[in-house]
CSV table of C-alpha atoms and ligand atoms in Angstrom, one decimal:
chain,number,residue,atom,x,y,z
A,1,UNK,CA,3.1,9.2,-9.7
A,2,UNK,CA,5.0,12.0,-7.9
A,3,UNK,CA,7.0,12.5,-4.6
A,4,UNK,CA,5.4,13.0,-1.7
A,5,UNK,CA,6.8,16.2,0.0
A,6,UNK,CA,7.4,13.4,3.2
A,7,UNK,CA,9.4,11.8,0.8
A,8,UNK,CA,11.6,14.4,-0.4
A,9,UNK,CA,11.9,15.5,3.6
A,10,UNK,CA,9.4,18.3,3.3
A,11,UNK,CA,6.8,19.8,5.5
A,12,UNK,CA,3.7,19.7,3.1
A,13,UNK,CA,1.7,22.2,4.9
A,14,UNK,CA,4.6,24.9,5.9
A,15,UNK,CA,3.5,27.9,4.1
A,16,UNK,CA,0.9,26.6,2.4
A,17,UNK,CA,-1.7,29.4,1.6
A,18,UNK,CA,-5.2,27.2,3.2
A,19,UNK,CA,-8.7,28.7,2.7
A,20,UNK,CA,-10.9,27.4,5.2
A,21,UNK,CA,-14.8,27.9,4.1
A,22,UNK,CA,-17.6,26.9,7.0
A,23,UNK,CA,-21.1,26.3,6.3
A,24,UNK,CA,-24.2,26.0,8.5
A,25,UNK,CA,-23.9,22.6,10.4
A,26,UNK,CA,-24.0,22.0,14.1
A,27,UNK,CA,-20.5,20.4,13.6
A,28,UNK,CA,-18.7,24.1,12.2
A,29,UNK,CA,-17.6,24.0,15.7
A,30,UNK,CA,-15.0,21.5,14.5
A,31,UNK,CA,-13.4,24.2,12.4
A,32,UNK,CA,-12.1,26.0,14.6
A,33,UNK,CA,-9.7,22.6,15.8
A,34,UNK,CA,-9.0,22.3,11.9
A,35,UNK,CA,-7.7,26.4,11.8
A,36,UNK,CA,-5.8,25.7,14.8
A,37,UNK,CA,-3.9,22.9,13.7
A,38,UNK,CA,-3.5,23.8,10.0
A,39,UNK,CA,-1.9,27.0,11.6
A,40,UNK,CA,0.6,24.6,14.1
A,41,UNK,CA,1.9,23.1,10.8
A,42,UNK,CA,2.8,26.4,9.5
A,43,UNK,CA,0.0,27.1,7.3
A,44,UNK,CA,-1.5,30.5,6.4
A,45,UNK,CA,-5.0,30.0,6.7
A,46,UNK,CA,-8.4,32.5,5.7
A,47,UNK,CA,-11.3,31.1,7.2
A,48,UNK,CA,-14.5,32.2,4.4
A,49,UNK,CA,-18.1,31.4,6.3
A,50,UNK,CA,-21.5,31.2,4.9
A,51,UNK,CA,-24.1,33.2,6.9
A,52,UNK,CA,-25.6,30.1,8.1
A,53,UNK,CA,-21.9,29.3,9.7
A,54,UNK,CA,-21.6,32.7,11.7
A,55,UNK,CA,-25.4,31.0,13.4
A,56,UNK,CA,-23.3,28.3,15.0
A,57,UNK,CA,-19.6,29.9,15.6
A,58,UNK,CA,-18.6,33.5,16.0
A,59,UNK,CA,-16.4,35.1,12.9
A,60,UNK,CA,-14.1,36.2,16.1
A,61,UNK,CA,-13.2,32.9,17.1
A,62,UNK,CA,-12.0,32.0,13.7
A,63,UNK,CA,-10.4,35.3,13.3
A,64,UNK,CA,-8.5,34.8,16.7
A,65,UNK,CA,-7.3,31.2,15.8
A,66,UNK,CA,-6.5,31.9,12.3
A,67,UNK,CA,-5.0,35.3,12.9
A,68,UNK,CA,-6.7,36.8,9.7
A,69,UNK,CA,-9.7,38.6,9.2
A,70,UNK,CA,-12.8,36.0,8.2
A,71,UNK,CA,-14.7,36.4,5.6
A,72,UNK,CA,-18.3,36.5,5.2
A,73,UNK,CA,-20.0,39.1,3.0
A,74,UNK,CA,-19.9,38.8,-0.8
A,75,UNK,CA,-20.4,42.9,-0.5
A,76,UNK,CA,-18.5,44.3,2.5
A,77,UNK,CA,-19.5,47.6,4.6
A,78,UNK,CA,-15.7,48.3,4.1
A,79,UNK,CA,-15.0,48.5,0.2
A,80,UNK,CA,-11.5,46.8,-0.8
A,81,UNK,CA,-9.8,48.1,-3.8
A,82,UNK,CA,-9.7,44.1,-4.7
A,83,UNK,CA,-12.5,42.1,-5.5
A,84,UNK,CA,-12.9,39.3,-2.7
A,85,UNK,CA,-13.8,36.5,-4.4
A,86,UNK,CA,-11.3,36.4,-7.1
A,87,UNK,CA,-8.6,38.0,-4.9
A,88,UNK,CA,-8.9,35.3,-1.9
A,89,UNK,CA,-9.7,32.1,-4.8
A,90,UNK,CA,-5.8,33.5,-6.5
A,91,UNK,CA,-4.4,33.3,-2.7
A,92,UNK,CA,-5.3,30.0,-2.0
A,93,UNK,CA,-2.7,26.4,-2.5
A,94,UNK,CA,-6.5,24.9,-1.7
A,95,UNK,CA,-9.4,25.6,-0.3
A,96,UNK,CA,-11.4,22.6,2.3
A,97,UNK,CA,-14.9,23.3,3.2
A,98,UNK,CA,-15.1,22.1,6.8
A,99,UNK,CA,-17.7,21.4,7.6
A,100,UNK,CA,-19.9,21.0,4.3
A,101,UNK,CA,-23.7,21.6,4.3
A,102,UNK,CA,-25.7,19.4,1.2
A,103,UNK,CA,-26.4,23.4,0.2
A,104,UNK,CA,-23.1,24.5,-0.6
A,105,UNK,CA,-22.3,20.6,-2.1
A,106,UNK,CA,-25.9,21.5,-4.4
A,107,UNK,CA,-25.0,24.7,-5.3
A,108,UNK,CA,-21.6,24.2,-6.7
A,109,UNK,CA,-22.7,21.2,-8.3
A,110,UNK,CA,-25.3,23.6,-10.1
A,111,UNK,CA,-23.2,26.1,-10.7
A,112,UNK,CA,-24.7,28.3,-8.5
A,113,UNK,CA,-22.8,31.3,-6.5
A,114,UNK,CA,-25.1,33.4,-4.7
A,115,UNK,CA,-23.1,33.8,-1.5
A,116,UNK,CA,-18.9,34.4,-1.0
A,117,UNK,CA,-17.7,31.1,0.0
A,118,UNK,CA,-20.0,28.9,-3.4
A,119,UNK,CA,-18.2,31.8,-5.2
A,120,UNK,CA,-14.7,31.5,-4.1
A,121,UNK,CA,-15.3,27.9,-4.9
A,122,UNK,CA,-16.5,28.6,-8.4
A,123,UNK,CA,-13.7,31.0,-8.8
A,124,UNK,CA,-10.7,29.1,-7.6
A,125,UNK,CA,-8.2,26.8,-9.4
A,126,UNK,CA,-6.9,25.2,-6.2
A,127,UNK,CA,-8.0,21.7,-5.3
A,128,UNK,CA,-11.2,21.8,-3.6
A,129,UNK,CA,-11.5,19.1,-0.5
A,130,UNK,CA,-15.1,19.2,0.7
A,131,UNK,CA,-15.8,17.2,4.1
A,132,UNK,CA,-19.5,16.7,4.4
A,133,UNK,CA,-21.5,16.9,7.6
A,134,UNK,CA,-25.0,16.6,8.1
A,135,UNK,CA,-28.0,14.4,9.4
A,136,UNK,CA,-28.1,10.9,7.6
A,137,UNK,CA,-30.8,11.0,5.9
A,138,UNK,CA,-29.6,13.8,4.2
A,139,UNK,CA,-26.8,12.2,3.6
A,140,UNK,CA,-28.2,8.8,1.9
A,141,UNK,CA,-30.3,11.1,0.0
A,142,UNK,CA,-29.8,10.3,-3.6
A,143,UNK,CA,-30.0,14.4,-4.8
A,144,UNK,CA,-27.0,14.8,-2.5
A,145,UNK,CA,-25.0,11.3,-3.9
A,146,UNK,CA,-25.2,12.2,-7.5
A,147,UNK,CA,-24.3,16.1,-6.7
A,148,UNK,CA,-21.5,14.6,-5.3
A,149,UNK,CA,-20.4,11.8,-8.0
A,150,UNK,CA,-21.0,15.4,-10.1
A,151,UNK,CA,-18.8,17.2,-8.4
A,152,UNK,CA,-16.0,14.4,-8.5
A,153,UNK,CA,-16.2,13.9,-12.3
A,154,UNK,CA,-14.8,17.6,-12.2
A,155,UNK,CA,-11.7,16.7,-9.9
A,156,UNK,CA,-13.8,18.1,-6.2
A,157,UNK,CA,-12.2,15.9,-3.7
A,158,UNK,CA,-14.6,14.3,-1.1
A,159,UNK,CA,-13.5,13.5,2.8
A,160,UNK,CA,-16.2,11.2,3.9
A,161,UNK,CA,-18.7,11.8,7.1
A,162,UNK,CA,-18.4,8.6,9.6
A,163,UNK,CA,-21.0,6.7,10.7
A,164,UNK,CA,-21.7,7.1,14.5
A,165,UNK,CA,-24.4,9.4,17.0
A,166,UNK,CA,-25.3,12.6,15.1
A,167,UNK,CA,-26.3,15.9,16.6
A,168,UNK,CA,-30.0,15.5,15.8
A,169,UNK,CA,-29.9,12.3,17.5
A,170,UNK,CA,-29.8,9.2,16.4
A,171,UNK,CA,-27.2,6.8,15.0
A,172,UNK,CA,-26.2,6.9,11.0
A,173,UNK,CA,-23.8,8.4,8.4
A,174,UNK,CA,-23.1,12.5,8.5
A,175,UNK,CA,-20.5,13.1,11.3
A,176,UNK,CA,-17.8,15.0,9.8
A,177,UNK,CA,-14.8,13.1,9.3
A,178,UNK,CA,-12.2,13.2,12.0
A,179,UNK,CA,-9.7,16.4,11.6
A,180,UNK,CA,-6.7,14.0,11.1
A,181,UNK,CA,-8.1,12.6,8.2
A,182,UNK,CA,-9.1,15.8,6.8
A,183,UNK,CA,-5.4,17.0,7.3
A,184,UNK,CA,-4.5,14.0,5.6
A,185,UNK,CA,-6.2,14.3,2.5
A,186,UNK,CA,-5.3,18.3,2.4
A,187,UNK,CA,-1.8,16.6,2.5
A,188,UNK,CA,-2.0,14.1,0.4
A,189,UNK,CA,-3.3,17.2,-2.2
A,190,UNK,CA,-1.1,19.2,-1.6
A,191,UNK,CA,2.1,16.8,-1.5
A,192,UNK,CA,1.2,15.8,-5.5
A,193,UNK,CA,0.5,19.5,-6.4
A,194,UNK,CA,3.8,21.5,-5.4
A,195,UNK,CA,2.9,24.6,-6.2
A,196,UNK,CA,-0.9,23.7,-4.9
A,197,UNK,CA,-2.6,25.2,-7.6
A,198,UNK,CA,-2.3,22.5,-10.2
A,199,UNK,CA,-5.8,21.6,-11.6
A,200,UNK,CA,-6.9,18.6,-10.5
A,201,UNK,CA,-6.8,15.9,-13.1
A,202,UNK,CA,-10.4,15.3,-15.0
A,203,UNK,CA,-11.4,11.9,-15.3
A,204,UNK,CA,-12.2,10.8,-18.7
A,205,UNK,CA,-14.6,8.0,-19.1
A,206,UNK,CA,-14.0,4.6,-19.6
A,207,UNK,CA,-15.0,1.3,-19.4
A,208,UNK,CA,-17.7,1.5,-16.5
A,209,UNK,CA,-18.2,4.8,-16.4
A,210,UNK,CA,-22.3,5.6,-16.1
A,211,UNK,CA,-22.3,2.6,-13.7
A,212,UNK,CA,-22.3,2.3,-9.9
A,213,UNK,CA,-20.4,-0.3,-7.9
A,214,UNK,CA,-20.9,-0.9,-4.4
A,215,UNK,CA,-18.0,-2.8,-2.4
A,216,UNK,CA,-18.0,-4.3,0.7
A,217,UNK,CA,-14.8,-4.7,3.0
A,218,UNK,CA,-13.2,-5.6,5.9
A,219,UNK,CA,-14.1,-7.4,8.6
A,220,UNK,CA,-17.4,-6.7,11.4
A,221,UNK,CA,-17.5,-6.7,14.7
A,222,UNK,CA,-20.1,-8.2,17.2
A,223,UNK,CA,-20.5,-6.8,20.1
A,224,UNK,CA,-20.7,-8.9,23.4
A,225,UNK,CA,-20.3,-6.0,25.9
A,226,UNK,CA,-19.0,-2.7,26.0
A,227,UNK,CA,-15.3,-3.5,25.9
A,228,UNK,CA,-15.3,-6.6,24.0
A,229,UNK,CA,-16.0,-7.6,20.7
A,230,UNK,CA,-15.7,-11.2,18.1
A,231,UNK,CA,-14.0,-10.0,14.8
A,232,UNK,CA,-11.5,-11.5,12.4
A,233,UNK,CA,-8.6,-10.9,10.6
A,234,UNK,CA,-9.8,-9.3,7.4
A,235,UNK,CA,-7.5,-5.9,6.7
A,236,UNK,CA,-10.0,-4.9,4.1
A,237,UNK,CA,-7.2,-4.4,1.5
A,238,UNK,CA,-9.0,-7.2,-1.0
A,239,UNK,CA,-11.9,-4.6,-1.0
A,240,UNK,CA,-10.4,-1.7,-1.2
A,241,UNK,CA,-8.1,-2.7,-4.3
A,242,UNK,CA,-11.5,-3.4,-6.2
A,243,UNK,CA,-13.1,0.4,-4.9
A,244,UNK,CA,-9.8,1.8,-6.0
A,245,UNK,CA,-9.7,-0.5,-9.6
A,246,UNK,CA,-13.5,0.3,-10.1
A,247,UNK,CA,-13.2,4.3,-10.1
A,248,UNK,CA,-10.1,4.3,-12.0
A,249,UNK,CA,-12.2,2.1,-14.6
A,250,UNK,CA,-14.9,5.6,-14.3
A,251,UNK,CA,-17.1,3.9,-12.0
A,252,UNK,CA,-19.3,5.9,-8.8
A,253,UNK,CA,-18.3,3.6,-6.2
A,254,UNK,CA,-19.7,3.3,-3.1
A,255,UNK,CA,-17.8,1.3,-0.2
A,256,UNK,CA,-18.8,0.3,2.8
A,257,UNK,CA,-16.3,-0.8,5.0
A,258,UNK,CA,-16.0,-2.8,8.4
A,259,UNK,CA,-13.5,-1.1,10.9
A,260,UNK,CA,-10.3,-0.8,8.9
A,261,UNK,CA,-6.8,0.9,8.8
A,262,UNK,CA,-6.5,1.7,5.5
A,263,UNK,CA,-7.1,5.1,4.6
A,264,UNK,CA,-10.0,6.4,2.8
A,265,UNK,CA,-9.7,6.6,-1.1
A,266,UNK,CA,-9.8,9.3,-3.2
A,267,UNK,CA,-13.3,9.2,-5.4
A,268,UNK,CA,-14.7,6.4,-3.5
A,269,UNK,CA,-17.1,6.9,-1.4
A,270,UNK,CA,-16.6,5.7,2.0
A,271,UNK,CA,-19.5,4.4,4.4
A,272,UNK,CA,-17.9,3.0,7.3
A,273,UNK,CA,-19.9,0.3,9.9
A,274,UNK,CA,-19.0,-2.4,12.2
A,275,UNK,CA,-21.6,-5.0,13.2
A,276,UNK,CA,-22.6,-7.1,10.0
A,277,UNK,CA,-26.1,-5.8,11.2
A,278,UNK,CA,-25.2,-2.3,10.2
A,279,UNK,CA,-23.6,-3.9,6.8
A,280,UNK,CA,-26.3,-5.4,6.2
A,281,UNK,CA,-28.6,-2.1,7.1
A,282,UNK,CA,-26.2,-0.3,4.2
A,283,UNK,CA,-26.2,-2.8,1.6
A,284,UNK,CA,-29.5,-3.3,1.7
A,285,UNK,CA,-30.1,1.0,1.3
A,286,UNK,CA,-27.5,1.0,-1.3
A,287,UNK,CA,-27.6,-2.2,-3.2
A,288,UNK,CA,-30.9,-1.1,-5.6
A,289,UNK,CA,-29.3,1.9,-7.0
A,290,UNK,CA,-26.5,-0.1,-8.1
A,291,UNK,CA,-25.3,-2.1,-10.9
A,292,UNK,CA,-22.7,-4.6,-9.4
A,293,UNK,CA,-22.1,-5.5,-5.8
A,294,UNK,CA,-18.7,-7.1,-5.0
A,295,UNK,CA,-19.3,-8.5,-1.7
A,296,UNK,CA,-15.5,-8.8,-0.3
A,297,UNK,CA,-15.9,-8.1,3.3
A,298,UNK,CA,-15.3,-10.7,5.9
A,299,UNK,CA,-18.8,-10.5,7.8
A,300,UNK,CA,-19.1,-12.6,10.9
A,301,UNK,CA,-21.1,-15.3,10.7
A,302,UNK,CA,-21.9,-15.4,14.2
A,303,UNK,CA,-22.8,-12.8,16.7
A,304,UNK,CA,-23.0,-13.2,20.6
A,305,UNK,CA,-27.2,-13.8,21.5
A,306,UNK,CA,-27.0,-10.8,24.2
A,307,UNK,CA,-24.9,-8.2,24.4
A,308,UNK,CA,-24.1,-7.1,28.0
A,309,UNK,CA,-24.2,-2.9,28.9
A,310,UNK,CA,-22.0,-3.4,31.5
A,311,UNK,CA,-18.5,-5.3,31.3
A,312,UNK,CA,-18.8,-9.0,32.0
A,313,UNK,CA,-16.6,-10.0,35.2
A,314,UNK,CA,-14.1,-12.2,35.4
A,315,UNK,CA,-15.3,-15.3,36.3
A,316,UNK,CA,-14.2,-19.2,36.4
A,317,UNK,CA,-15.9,-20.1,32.8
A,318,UNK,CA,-18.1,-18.6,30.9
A,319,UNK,CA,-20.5,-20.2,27.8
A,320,UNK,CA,-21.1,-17.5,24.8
A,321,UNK,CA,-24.4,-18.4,23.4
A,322,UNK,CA,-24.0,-17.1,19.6
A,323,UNK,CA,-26.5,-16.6,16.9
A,324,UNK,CA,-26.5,-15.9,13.4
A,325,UNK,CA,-25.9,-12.5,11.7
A,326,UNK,CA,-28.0,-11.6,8.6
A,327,UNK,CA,-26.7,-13.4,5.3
A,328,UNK,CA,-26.5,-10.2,3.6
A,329,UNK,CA,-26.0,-11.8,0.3
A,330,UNK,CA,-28.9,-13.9,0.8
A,331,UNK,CA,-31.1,-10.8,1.8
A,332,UNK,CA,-30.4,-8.7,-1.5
A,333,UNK,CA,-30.8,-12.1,-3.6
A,334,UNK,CA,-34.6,-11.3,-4.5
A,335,UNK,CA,-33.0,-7.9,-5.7
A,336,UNK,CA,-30.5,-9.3,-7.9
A,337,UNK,CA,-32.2,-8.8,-11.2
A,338,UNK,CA,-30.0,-8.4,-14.3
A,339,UNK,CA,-27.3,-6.6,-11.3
A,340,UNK,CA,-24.1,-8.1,-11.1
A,341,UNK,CA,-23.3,-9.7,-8.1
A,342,UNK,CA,-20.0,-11.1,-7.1
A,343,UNK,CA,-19.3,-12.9,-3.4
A,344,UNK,CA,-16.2,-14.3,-1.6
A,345,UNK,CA,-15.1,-17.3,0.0
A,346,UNK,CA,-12.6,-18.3,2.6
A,347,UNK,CA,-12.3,-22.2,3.3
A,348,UNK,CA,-9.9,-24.4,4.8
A,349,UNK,CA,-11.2,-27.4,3.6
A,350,UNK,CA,-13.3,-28.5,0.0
A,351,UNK,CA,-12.4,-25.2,-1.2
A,352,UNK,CA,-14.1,-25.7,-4.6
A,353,UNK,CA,-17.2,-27.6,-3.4
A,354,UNK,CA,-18.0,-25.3,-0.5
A,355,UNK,CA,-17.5,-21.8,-2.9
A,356,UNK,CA,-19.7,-23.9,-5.4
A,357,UNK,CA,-22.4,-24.4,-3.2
A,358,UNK,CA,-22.4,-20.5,-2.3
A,359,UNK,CA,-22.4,-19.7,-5.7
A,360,UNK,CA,-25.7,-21.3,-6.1
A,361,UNK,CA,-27.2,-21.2,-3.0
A,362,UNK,CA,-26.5,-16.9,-2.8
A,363,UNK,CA,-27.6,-16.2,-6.7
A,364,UNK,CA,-24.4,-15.0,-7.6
A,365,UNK,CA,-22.5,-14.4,-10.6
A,366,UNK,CA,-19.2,-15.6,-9.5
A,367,UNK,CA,-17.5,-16.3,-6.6
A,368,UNK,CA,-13.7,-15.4,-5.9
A,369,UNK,CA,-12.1,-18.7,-3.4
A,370,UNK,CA,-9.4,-17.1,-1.6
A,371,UNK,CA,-6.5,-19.3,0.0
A,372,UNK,CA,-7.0,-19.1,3.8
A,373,UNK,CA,-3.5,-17.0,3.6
A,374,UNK,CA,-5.0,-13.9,1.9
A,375,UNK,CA,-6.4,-12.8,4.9
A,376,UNK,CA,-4.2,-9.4,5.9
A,377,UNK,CA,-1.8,-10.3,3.6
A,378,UNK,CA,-0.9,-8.3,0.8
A,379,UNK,CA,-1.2,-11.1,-1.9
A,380,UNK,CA,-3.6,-13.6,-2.6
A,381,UNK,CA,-4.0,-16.7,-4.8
A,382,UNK,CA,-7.5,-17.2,-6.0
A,383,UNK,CA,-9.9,-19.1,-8.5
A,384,UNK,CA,-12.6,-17.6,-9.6
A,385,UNK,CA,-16.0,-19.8,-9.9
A,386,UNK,CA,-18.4,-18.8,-12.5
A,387,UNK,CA,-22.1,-18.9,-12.4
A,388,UNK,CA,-22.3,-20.4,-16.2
A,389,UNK,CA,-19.8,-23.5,-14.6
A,390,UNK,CA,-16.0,-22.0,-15.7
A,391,UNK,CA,-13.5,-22.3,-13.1
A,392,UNK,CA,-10.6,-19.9,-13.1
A,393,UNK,CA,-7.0,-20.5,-10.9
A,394,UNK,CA,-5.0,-17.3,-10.8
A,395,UNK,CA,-1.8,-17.8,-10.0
A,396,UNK,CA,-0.2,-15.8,-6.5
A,397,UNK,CA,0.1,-12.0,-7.2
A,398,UNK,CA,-1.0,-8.5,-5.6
A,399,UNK,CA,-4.6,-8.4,-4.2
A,400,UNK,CA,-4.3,-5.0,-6.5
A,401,UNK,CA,-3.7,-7.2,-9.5
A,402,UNK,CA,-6.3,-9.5,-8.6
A,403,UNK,CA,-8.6,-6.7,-8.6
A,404,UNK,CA,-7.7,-5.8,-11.7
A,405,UNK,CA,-8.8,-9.6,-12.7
A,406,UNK,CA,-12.3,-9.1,-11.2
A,407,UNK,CA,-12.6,-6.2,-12.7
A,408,UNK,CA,-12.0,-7.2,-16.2
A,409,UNK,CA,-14.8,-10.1,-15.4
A,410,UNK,CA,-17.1,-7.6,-14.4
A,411,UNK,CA,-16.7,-5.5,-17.8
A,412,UNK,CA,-17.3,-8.5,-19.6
A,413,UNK,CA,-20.3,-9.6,-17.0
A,414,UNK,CA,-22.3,-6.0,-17.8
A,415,UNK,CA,-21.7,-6.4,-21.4
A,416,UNK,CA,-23.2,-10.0,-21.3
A,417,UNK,CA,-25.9,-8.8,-19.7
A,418,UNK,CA,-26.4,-5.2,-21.9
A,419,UNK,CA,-26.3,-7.5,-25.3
A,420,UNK,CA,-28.7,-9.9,-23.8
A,421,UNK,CA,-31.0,-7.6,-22.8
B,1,LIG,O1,-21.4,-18.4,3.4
B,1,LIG,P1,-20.2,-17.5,3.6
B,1,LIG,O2,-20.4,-16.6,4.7
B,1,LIG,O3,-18.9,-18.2,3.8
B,1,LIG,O4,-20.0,-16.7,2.2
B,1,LIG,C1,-19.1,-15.7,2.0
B,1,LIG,C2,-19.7,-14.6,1.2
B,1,LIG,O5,-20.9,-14.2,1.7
B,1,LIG,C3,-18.8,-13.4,1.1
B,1,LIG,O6,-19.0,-12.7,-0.1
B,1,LIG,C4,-19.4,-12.6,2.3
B,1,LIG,O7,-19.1,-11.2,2.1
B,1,LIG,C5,-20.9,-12.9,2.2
B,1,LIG,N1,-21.5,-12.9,3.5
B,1,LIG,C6,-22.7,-12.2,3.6
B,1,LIG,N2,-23.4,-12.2,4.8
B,1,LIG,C7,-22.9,-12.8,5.9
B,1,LIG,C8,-21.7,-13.6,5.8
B,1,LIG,C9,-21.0,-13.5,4.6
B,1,LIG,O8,-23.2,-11.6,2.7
B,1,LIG,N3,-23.5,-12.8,7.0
């Protein structure tokens, strides 16, 4: 645990020594709004691009924001006494690659440094935040996922792409995260590395390391026009406590989140939706490549029949016709095989009856009852229904503690199932 910099009243990014590498994707636009506002806060900053980069934005842009010369040739017309790579990977406090192609994320994760900024990266000791960008299926594909989980076993720091329209049209995962948030993680780096070139911390492995754990979170939201939406109250937190628990525990995890406030988490990887359609879109993609689902998020049950394109008008009354959303626990049930699958239940009446009867009816392993307080709050009470007929109270604590309960159930559930198989 260490002092964030806000903390101890300091500006985490004033004087901080930031490379900035680009890479080949339509969004390296972006950049140039990352240089500009890492340079606001005080930062020096060396933009490095890949030739593929200097295709979508000029070097002289970058070099005017960032008031340094860019970077781009591994063998410069104009000799330096210095050599580049190693020269510019000693400068940096950390180094973000802004936007990051699946190339440069598959070549360091091979090893491979056939161009300036893959060989900075190779080269540096500084933190190394990458912020992937790309088209979603490029994204979902599973070369890229386990280059990634690769690159995180060695301490690379990830800055999730959001869901929403790409470039190449369509809707999906691969816009590059927001520029906030990627100041925020180079903040939150920076603030628990002082002196910003502190290796990152290695991982070693532990109880579910080799397995992959996919959460769900939060709460979705059903569109009934434009403006206007039916949602709950779910914060997400229950869900995000068991992504956090599950990759301190050496787990991939993959979470996929309803709209939520909490910010992303570090080694988890973050696939954000809305509707419990797209949940269900996601799940469904990512459930077979895992070995436990934990199905915390709040998904609406019901979702308006039609939803308006332009805003509905005042009027004297009005009668929502609703239908059903896809019971995404009931869809992956076929799938289940030996995986383990956990669900959640919220009543307000017959609390152990009705989370019996989900048990059974969804296939799961267990099922976690919350009290009907939990929602948003910070702690929870919860029993914890098992498939083989064991009932479990836990007494009121920390939705973080009661991850850590879940957790422990889950070790034990794989090992049931390893031994038995
Ligand atoms: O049946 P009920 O919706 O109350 O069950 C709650 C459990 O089912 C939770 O784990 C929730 O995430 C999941 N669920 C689902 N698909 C829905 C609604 C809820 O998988 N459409």
């Amino acid at each position: 645990m260490c002092l964030s910099d806000r903390e101890r009243g300091v500006k985490p990014l004033n004087a901080r020594k930031i490379i900035v590498g680009v890479t080949g994707s339509i969004a390296a636009y972006k950049s140039a709004e990352l240089v500009r506002k890492l340079k606001q806060q005080g930062c020096e900053v060396t933009v490095v691009m890949t030739p593929a980069a200097t295709e979508f934005i000029t070097p002289l842009t970058l070099e005017t924001l960032s008031g340094r010369p860019v970077a781009t040739e591994f063998f410069p017309a104009a000799r330096r006494p210095e050599v580049l790579h190693i020269s510019l990977a000693q400068w940096a406090d950390l180094l973000v690659v802004a936007p990051a192609t699946a190339n440069v994320i598959g070549k360091v994760a091979a090893g491979i440094a056939d161009e300036l900024l893959a060989t900075v990266i190779m080269a540096t000791e500084a933190p190394v935040l990458f912020a992937p960008a790309m088209n979603a299926a490029m994204y979902s594909n599973p070369i890229l996922t386990a280059n990634i989980s690769r690159l995180r076993q060695y301490g690379y720091q990830f800055v999730e792409p959001e869901a929403g329209e790409l470039a190449c049209g369509g809707i999906g995962t691969g816009r590059l995260a927001p520029i906030e948030t990627i100041l925020e993680a180079i903040e939150g780096l920076l603030s628990c590395s002082p002196q910003g070139t502190e290796k990152l911390i290695q991982r070693g492995s532990s109880e579910l390391s080799g397995k992959k754990v996919l959460v769900t979170a939060g709460r979705t939201e059903e569109d009934l026009d434009p403006v206007r939406f039916l949602t709950n109250r779910s914060s997400g937190k229950m869900g995000y406590a068991l992504a956090s628990e599950a990759e301190k525990r050496g787990a991939e995890v993959i979470l996929v989140s309803g709209p939520s406030s909490l910010p992303s988490l570090p080694g988890v990887r973050l696939i954000s939706v809305r509707s419990a359609e797209q949940m269900s879109r996601e799940v469904k993609q990512w459930f077979p490549r895992c070995d436990v689902l934990l199905m915390a998020a709040a998904v609406s049950d019901f979702r308006p029949r039609n939803k308006t394109t332009s805003k509905i008008k005042k009027q004297e009354g009005l009668l929502l016709e609703l239908e059903k959303t896809p019971d995404i626990l009931l869809e992956i049930k076929s799938l289940k095989g030996d995986k383990g699958v956990g669900g959640f239940a919220l009543e307000t009446e017959d609390g152990l009856t009705n989370a019996r009867r989900k048990l059974k009816s969804k296939g799961l392993d267990f099922i976690v009852l919350n009290a009907p307080t939990a929602l948003g709050a910070d702690a929870n009470q919860v029993t914890v229904l098992g498939a083989d007929g064991k009932t479990e109270r836990l007494s009121q604590m920390s939705k973080l503690e009661v991850a850590r309960g879940i957790l422990d159930r889950v070790v034990g559930l794989l090992r049931t199932k390893c031994s038995d198989s």
